[in-house]
JSON list of C-alpha atoms in Angstrom, two decimals:
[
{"chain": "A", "resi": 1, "resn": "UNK", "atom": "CA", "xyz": [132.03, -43.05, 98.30]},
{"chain": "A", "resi": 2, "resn": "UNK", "atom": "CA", "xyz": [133.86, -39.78, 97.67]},
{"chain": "A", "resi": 3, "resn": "UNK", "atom": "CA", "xyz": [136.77, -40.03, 95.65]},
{"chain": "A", "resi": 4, "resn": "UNK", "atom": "CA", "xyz": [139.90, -38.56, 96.87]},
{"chain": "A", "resi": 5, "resn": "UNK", "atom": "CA", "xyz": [140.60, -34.93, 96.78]},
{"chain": "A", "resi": 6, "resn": "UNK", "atom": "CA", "xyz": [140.30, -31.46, 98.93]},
{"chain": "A", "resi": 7, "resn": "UNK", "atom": "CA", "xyz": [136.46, -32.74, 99.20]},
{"chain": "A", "resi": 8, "resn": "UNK", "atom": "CA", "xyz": [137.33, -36.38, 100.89]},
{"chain": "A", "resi": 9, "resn": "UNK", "atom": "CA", "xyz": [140.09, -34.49, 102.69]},
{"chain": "A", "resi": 10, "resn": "UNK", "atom": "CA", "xyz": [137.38, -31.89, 104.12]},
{"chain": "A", "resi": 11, "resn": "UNK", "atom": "CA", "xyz": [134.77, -34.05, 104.84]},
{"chain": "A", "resi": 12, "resn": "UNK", "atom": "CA", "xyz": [137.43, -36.39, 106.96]},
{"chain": "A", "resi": 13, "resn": "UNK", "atom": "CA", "xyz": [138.92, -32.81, 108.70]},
{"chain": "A", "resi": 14, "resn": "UNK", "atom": "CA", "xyz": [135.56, -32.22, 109.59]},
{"chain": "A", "resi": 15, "resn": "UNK", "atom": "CA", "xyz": [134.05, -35.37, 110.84]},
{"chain": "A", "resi": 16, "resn": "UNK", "atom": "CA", "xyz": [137.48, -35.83, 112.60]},
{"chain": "A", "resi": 17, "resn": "UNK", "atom": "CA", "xyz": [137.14, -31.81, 114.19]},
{"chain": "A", "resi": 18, "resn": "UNK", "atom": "CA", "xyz": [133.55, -32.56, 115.65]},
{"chain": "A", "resi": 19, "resn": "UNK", "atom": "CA", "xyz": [135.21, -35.94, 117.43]},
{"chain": "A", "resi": 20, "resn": "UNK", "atom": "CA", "xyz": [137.68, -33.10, 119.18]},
{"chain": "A", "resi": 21, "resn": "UNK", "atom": "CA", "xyz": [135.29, -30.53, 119.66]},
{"chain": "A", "resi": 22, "resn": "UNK", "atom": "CA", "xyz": [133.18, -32.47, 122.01]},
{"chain": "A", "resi": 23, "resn": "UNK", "atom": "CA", "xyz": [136.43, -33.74, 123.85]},
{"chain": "A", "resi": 24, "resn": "UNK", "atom": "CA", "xyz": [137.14, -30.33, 124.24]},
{"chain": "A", "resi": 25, "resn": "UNK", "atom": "CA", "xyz": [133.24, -29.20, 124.99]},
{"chain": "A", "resi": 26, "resn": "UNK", "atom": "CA", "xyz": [133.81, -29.17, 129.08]},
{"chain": "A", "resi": 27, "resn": "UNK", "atom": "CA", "xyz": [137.45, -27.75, 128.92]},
{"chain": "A", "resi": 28, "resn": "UNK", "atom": "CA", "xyz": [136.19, -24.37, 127.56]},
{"chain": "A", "resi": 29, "resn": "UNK", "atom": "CA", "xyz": [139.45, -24.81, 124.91]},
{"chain": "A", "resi": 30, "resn": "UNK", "atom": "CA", "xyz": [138.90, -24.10, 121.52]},
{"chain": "A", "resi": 31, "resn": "UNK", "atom": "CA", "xyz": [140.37, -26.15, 118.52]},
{"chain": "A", "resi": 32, "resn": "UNK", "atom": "CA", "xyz": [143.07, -23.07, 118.28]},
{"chain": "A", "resi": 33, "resn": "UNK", "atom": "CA", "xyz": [143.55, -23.41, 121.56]},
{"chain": "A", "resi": 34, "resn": "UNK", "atom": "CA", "xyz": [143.84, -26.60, 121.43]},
{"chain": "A", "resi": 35, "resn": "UNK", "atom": "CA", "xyz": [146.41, -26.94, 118.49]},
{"chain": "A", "resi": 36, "resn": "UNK", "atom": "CA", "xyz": [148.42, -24.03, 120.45]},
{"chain": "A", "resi": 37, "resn": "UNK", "atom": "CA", "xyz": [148.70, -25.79, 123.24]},
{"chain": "A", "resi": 38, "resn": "UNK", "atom": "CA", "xyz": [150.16, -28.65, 120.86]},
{"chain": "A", "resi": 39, "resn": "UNK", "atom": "CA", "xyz": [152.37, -26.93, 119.54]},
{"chain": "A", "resi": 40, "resn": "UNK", "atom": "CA", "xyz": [153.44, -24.91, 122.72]},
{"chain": "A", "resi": 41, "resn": "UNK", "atom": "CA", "xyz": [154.20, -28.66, 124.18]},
{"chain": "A", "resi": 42, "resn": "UNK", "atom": "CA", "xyz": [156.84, -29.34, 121.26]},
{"chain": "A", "resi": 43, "resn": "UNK", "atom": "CA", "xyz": [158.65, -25.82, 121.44]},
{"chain": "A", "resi": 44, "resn": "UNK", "atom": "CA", "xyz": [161.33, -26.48, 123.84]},
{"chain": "A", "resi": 45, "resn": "UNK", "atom": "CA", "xyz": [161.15, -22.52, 125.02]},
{"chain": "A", "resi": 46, "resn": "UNK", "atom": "CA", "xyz": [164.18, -21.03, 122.88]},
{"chain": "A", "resi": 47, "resn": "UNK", "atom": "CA", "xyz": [161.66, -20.30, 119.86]},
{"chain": "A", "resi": 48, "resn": "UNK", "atom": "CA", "xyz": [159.56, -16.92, 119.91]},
{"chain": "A", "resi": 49, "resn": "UNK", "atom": "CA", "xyz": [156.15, -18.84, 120.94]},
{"chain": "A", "resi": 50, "resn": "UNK", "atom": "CA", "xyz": [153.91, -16.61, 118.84]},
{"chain": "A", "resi": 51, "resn": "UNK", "atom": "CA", "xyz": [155.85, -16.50, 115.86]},
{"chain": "A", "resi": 52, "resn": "UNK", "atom": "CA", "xyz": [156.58, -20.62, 116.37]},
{"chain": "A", "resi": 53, "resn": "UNK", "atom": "CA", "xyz": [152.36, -20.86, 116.66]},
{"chain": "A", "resi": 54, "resn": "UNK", "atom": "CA", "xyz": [151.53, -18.32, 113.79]},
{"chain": "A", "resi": 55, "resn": "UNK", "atom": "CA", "xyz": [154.12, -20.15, 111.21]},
{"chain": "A", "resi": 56, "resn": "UNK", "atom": "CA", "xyz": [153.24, -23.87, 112.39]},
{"chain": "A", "resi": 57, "resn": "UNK", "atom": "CA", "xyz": [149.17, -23.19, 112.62]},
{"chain": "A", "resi": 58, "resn": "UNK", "atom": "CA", "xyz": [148.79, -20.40, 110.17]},
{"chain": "A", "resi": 59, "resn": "UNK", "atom": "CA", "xyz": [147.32, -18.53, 112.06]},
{"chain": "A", "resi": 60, "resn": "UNK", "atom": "CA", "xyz": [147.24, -14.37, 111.79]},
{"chain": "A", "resi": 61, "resn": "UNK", "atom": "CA", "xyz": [145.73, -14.96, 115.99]},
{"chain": "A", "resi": 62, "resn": "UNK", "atom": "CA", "xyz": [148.57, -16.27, 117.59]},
{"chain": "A", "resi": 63, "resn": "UNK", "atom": "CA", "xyz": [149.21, -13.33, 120.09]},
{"chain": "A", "resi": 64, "resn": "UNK", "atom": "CA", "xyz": [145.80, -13.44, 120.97]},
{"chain": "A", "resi": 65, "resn": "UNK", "atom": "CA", "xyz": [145.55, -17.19, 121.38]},
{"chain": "A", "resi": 66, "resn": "UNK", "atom": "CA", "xyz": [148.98, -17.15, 122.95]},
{"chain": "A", "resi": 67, "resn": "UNK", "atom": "CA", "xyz": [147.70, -14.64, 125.44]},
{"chain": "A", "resi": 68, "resn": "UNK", "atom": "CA", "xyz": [144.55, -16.18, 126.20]},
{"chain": "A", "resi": 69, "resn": "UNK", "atom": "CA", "xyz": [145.95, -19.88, 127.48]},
{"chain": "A", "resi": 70, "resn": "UNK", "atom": "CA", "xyz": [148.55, -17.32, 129.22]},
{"chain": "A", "resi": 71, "resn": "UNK", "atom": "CA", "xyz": [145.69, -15.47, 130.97]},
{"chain": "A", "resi": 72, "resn": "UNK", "atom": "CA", "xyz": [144.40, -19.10, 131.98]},
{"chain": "A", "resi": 73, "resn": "UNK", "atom": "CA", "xyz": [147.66, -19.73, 133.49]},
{"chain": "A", "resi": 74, "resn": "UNK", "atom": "CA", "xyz": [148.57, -22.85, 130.94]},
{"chain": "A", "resi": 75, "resn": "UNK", "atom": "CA", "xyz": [151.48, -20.76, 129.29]},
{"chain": "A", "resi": 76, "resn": "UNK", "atom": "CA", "xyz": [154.38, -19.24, 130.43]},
{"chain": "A", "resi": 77, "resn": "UNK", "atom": "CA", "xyz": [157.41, -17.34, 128.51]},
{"chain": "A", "resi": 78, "resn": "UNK", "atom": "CA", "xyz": [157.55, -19.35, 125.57]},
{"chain": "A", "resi": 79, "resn": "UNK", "atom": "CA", "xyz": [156.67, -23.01, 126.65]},
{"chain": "A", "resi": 80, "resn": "UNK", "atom": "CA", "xyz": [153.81, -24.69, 128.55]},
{"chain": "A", "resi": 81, "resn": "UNK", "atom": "CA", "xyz": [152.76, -24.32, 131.91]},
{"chain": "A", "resi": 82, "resn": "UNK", "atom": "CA", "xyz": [153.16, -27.19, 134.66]},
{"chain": "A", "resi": 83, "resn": "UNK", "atom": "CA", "xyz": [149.50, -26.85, 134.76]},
{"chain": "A", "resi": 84, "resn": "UNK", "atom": "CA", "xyz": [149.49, -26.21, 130.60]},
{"chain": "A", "resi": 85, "resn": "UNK", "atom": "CA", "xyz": [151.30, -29.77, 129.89]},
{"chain": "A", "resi": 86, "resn": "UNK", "atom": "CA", "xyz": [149.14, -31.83, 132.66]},
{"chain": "A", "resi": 87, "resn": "UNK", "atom": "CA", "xyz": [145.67, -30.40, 130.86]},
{"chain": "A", "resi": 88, "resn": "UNK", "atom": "CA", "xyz": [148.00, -31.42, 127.50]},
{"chain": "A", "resi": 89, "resn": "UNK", "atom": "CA", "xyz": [148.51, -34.68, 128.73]},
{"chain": "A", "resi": 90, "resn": "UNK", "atom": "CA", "xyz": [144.85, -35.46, 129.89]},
{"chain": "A", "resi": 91, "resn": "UNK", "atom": "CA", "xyz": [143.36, -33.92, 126.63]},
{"chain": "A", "resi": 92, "resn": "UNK", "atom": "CA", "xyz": [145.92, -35.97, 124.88]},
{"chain": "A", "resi": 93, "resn": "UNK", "atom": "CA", "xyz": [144.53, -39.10, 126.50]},
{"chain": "A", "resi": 94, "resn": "UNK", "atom": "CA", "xyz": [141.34, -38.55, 125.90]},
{"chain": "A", "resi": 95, "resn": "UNK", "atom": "CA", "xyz": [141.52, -38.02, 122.39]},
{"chain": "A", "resi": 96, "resn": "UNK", "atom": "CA", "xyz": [142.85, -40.98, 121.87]},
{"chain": "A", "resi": 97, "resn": "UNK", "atom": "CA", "xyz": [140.56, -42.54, 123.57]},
{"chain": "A", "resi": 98, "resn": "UNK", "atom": "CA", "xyz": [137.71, -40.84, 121.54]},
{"chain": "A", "resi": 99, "resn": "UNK", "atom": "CA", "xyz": [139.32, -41.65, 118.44]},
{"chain": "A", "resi": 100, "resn": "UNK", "atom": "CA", "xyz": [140.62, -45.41, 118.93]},
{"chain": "A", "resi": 101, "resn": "UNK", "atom": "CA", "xyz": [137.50, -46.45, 117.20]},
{"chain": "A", "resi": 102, "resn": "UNK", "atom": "CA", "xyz": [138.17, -44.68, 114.22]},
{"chain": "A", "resi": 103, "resn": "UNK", "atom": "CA", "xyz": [141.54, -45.87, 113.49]},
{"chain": "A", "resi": 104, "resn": "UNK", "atom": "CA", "xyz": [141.26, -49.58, 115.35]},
{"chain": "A", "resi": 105, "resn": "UNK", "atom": "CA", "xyz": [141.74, -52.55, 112.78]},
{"chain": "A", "resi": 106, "resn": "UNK", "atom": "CA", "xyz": [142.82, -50.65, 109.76]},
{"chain": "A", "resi": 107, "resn": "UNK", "atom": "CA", "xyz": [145.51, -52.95, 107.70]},
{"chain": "A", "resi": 108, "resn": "UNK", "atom": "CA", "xyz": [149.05, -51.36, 108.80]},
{"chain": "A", "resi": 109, "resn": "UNK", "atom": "CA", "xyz": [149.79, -50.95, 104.73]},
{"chain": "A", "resi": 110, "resn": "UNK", "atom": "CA", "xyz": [147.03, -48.79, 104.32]},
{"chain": "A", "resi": 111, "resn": "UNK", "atom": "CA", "xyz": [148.07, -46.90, 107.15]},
{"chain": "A", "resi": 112, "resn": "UNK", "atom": "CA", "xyz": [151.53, -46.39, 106.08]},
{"chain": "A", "resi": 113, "resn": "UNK", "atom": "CA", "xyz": [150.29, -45.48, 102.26]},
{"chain": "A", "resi": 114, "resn": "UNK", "atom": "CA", "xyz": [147.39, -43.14, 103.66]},
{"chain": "A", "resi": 115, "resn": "UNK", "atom": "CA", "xyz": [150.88, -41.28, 106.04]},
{"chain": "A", "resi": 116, "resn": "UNK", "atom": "CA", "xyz": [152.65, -40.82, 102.62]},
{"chain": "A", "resi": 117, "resn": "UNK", "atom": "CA", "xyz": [150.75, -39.45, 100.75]},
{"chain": "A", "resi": 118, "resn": "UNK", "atom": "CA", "xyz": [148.91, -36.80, 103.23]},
{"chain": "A", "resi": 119, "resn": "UNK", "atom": "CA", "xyz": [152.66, -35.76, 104.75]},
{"chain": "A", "resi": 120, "resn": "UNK", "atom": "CA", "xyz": [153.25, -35.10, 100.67]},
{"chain": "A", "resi": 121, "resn": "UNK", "atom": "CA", "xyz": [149.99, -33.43, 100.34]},
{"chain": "A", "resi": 122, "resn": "UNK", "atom": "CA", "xyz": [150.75, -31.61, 103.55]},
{"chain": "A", "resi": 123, "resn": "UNK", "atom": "CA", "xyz": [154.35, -30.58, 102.58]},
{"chain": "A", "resi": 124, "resn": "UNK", "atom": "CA", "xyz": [153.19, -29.37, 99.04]},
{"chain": "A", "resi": 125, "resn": "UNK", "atom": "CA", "xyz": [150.21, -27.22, 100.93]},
{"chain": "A", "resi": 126, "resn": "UNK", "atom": "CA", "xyz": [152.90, -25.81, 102.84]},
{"chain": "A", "resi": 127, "resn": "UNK", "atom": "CA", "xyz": [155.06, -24.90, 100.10]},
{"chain": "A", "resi": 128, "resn": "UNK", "atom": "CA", "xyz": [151.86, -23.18, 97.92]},
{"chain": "A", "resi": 129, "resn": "UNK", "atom": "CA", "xyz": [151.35, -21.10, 101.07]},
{"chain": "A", "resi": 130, "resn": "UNK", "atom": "CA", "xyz": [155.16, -20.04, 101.41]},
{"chain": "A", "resi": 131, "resn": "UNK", "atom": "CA", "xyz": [154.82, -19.13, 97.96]},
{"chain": "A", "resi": 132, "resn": "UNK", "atom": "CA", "xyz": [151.81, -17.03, 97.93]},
{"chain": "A", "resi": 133, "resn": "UNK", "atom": "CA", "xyz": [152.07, -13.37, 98.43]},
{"chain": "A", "resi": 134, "resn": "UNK", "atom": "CA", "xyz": [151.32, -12.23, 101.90]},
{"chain": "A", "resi": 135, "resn": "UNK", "atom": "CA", "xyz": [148.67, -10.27, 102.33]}
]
């Protein structure tokens, strides 16, 4: 068993990445596509969409992510497609689907404790980043 730490964390990102990459195998979509799209559902259209994906994904690529999934018709502006949020939704769906198994019958404490502490971990990740010089 590996004892938690960035090495349990990793080897769960991973395992839990190859799940979505083969959801996402006949879509052509890849995982930044994938998380832009995301992340392009919850901006509501007022917010700059490739300075909304590049501070919410980290990712120096946003323009050219943005502009590929507008190429492909799924964006528009700043927000999702019609076409954008039903391929959303049906990714969405299957997903879950794909990854019921993995969090079926896990005790609902554990569940809550595991959400705690990884939005903590997550929120102090976020605030190293903000504090590290940009490059």
């Amino acid at each position: 068993m590996t004892p938690f730490g960035p090495q349990l964390l990793g080897e769960t990102e991973k395992a839990l990445g190859a799940v979505l990459a083969r959801v996402l195998d006949s879509t052509g979509l890849t995982e930044q596509q994938w998380v832009t799209l995301r992340l392009a559902g919850q901006n509501d259209g007022r917010a700059e969409l490739v300075g909304f994906i590049a501070d919410r994904a980290h990712s120096a690529d946003a323009e050219r992510i943005v502009a590929s999934l507008t190429a492909r018709g799924l964006i528009t502006g700043n927000r999702l497609s019609p076409a954008g949020q039903t391929l959303l939704d049906d990714l969405r769906a299957r997903v879950d689907s794909a990854a019921a198994p993995i969090w079926r019958d896990l005790p609902a404490s554990d569940v809550a404790a595991a959400e705690r502490l990884l939005n903590t971990v997550a929120g102090r990740a976020r605030s190293v980043l903000a504090e590290w010089p940009s490059s």
